[in-house]
CSV table of C-alpha atoms in Angstrom, one decimal:
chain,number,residue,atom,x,y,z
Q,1,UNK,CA,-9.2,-38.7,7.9
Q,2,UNK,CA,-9.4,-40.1,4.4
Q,3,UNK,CA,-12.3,-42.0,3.9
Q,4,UNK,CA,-14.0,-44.5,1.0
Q,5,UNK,CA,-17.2,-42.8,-1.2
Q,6,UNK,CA,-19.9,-44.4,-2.5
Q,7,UNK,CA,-21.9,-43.4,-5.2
Q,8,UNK,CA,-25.3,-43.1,-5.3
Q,9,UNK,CA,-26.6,-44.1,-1.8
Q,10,UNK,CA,-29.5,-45.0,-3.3
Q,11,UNK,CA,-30.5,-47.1,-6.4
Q,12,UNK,CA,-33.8,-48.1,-7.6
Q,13,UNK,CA,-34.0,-50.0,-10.8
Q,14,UNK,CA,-36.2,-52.4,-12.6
Q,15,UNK,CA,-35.8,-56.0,-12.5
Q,16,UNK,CA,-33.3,-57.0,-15.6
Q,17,UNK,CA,-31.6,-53.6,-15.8
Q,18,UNK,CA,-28.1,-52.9,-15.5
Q,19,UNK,CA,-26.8,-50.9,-12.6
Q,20,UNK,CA,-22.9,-50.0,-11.6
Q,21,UNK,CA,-22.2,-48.8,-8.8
Q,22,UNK,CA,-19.6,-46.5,-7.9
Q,23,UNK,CA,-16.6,-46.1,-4.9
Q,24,UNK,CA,-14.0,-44.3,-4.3
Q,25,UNK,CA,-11.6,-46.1,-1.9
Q,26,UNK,CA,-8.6,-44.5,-0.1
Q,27,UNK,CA,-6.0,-43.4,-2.3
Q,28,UNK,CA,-2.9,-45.1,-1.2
Q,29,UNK,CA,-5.0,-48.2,-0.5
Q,30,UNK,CA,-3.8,-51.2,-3.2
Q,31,UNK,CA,-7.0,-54.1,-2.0
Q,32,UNK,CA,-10.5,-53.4,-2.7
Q,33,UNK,CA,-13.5,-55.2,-2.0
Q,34,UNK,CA,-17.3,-54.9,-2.5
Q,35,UNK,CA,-19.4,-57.0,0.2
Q,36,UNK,CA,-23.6,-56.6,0.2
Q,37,UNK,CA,-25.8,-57.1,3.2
Q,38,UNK,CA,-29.4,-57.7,3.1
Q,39,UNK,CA,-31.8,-56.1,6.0
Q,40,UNK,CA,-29.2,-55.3,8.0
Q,41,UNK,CA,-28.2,-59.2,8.6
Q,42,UNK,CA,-25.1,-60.9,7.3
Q,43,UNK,CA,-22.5,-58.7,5.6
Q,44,UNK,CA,-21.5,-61.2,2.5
Q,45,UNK,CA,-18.1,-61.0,0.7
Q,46,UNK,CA,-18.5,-60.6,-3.1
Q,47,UNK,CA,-15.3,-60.5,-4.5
Q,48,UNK,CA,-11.6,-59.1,-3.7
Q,49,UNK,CA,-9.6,-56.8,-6.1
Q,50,UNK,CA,-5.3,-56.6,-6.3
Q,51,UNK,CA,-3.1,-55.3,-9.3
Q,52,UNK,CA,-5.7,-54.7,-11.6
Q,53,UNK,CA,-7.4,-58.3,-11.3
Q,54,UNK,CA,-9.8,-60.2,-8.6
Q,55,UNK,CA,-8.0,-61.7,-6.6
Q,56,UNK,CA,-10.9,-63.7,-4.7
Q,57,UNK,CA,-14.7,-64.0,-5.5
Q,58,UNK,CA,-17.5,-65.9,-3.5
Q,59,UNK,CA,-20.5,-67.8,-5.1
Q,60,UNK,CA,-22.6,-65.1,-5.0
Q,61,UNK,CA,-20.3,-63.4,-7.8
Q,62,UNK,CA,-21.3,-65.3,-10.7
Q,63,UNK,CA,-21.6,-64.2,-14.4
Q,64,UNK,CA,-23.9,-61.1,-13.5
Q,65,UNK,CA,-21.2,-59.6,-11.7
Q,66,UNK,CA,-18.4,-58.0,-12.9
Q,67,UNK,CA,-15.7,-55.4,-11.0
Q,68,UNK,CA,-13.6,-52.7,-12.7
Q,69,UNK,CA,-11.3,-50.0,-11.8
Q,70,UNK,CA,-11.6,-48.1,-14.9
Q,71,UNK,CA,-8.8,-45.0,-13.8
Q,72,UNK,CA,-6.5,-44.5,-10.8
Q,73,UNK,CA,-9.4,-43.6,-8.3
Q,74,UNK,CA,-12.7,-45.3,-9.0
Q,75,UNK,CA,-14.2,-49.1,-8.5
Q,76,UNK,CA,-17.6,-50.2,-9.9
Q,77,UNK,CA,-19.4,-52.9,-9.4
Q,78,UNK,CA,-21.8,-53.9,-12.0
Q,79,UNK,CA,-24.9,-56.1,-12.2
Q,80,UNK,CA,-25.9,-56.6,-16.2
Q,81,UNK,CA,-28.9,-57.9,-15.4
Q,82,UNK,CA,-30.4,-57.6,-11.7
Q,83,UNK,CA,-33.2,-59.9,-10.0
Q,84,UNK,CA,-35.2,-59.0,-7.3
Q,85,UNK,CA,-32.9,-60.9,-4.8
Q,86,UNK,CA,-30.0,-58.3,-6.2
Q,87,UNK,CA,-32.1,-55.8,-3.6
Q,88,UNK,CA,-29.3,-55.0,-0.4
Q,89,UNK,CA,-26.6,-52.7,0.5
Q,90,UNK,CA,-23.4,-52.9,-1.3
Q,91,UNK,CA,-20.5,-52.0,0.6
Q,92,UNK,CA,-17.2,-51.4,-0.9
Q,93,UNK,CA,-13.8,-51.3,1.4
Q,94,UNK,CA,-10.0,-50.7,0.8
Q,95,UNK,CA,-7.0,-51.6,2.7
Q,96,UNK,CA,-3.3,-50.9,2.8
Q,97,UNK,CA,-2.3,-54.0,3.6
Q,98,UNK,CA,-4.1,-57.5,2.5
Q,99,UNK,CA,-7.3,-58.9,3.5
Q,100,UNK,CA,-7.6,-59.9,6.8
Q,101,UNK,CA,-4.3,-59.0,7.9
Q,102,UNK,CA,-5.4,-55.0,7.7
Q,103,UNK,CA,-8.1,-53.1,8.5
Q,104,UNK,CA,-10.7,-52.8,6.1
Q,105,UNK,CA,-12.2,-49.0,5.3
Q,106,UNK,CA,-16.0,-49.1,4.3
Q,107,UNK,CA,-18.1,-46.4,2.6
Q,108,UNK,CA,-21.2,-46.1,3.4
Q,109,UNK,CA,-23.1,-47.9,0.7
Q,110,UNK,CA,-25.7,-47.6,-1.5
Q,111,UNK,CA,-28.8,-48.9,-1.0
Q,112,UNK,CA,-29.6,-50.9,-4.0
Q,113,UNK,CA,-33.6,-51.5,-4.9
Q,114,UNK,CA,-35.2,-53.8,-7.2
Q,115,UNK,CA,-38.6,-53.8,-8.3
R,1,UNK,CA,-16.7,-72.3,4.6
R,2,UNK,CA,-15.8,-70.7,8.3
R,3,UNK,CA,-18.0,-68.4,9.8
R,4,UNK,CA,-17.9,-66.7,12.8
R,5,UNK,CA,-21.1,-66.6,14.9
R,6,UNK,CA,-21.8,-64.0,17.9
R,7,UNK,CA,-23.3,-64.4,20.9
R,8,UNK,CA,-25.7,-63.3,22.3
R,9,UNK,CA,-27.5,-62.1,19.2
R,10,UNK,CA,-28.7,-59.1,21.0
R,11,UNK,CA,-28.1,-57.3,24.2
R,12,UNK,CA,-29.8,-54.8,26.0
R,13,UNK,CA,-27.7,-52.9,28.9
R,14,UNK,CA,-27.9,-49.8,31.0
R,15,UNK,CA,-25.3,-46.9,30.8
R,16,UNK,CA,-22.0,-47.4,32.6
R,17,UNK,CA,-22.4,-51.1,32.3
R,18,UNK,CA,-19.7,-53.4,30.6
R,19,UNK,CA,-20.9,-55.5,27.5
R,20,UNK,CA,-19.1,-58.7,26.4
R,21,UNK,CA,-19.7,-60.5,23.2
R,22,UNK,CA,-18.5,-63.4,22.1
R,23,UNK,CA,-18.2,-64.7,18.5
R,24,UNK,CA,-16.8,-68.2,18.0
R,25,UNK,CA,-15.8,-69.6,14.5
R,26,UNK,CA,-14.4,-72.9,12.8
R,27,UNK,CA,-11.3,-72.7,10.7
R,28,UNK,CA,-7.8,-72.0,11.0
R,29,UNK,CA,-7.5,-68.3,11.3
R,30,UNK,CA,-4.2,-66.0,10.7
R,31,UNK,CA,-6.4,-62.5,12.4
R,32,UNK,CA,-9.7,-61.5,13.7
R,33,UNK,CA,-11.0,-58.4,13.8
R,34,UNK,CA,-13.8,-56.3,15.6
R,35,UNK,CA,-16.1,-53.6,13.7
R,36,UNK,CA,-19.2,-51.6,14.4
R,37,UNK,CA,-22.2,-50.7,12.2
R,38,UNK,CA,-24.4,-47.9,13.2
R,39,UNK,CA,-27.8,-47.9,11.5
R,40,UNK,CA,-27.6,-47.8,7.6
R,41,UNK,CA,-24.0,-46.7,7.6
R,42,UNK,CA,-20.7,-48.9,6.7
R,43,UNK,CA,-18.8,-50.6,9.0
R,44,UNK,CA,-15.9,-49.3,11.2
R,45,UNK,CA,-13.3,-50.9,12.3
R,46,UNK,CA,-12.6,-51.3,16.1
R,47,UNK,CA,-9.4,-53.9,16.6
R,48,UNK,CA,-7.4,-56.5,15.3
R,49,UNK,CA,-6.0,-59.6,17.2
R,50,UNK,CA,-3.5,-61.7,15.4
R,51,UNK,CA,-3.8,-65.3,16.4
R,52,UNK,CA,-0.3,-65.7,17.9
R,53,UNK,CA,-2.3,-62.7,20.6
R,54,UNK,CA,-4.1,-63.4,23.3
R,55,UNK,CA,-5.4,-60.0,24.5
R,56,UNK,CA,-5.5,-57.1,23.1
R,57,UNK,CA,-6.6,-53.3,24.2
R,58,UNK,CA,-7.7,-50.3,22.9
R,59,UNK,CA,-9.7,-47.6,24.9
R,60,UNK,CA,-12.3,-49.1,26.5
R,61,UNK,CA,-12.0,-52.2,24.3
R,62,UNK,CA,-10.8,-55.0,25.4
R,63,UNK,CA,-10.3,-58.1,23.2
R,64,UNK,CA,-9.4,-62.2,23.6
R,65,UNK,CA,-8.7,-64.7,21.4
R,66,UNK,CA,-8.8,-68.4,22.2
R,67,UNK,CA,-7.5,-70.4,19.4
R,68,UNK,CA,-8.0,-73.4,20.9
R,69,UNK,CA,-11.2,-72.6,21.7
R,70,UNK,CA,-11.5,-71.0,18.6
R,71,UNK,CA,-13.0,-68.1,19.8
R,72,UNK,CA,-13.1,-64.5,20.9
R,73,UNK,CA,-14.6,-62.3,23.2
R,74,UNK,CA,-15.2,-58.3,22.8
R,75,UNK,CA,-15.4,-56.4,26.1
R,76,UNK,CA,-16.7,-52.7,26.0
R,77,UNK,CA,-16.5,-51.3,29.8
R,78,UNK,CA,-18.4,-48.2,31.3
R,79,UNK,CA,-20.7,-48.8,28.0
R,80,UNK,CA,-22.5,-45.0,26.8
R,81,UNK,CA,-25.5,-44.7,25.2
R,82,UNK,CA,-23.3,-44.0,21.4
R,83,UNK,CA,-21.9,-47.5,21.9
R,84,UNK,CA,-25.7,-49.0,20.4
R,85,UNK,CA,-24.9,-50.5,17.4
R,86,UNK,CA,-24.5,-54.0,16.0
R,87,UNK,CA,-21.0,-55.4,16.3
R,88,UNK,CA,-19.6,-57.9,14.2
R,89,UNK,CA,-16.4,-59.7,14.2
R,90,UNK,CA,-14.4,-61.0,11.1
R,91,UNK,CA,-12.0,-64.0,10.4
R,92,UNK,CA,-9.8,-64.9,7.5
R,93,UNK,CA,-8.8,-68.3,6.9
R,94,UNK,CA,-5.3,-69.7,6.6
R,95,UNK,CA,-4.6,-69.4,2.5
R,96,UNK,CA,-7.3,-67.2,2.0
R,97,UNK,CA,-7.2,-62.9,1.8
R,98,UNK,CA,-10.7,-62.6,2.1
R,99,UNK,CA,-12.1,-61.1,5.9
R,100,UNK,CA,-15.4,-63.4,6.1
R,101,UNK,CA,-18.2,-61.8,9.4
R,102,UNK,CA,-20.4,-63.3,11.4
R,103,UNK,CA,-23.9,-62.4,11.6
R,104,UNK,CA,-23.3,-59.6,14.0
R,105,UNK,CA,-25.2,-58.5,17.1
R,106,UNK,CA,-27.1,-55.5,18.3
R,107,UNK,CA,-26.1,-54.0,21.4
R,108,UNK,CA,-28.3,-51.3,22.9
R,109,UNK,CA,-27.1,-49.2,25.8
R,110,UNK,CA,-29.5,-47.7,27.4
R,111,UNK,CA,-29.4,-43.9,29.1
């Protein structure tokens, strides 16, 4: 069964450093999304990706954030500069169909650290 | 902005026992969906209920949705020890695309 990849699943960087992580989602997906949890508690949407644009962002995905899909297969997320509150997992998903009205498919995310 | 909540926030059951959670939330919904999270791994997708559904089944799943109530309920029956996980369910608001989850809660099934 295709599946989403996330790259790396680990992260440790220094407080003010950039980071970008990687995903691959499901090929024929078209929506993509990254979402970050923090100890294992809430899962918080970041921001929501269609036709080459975000389609949605929350709060959370202010000027520090930024979301490309550089070729046909790959979707980073980048931090320019990250704080120590940046420290969680980031999950990205894909669906078929759009948000909420398909299933979403989630990697298995990478544990981001910063010190 | 909505949010659904589950209840209880953890649940501790023996094997072969059924485990219902609830999750309640506060907007206008068009779907609301079910997924699982082992420990440190992504989440998986379980079911979705469209709000003009009332019940919905898969496997030993079985799902409700209350829209007048504004809530849902998530039965597992004859739970197994590989059901222990946290379970969270997910809403998206009229007008918006984004899926927006609760806080989630742990279910352990004991052997």
């Amino acid at each position: 069964e295709p599946e989403v990849t996330q790259t790396p699943s680990h992260q440790v960087t220094q407080m003010g450093q950039e980071v970008i992580l990687r995903c691959v989602p499901i090929s024929n997906h078209l929506y993509f999304y990254w979402y970050r949890q923090i100890l294992g508690q809430k899962v918080e949407f970041l921001v929501s990706f269609y036709n080459n644009e975000i389609s949605e962002k929350s709060e959370i995905f202010d000027d520090q954030f930024s979301v490309e899909r550089p070729d046909g297969s790959n979707f980073t997320l980048k931090i320019r500069s990250t704080k120590l509150e940046d420290s969680a997992m980031y999950f990205c998903a894909s669906s078929g169909g759009q948000g909420g009205r398909s299933p979403l498919h989630f990697g298995n995310g990478t544990r981001l650290t910063v010190t | 902005s909505q949010q659904g909540e589950e209840d209880p926030q953890a649940l501790s059951i023996q094997e072969g026992e059924n485990a219902t959670m609830n999750c309640s939330y506060k907007t206008s919904i068009n779907n609301l969906q079910w997924y699982r999270q082992n420990s440190g791994r992504g989440l998986v997708h379980l079911i979705l209920i469209r709000s003009n559904e009332r019940e919905k089944h898969s496997g030993r799943l079985r799902v409700t949705l209350d829209t007048s109530k504004k809530s849902s309920s998530l039965l597992i029956t004859a739970s197994r020890a590989a059901d222990t996980a946290s379970y969270f369910c997910a809403t998206d608001e009229v007008g918006s695309e984004k899926l927006v989850f609760g806080k989630g809660m742990k279910l352990t099934v004991n052997p």
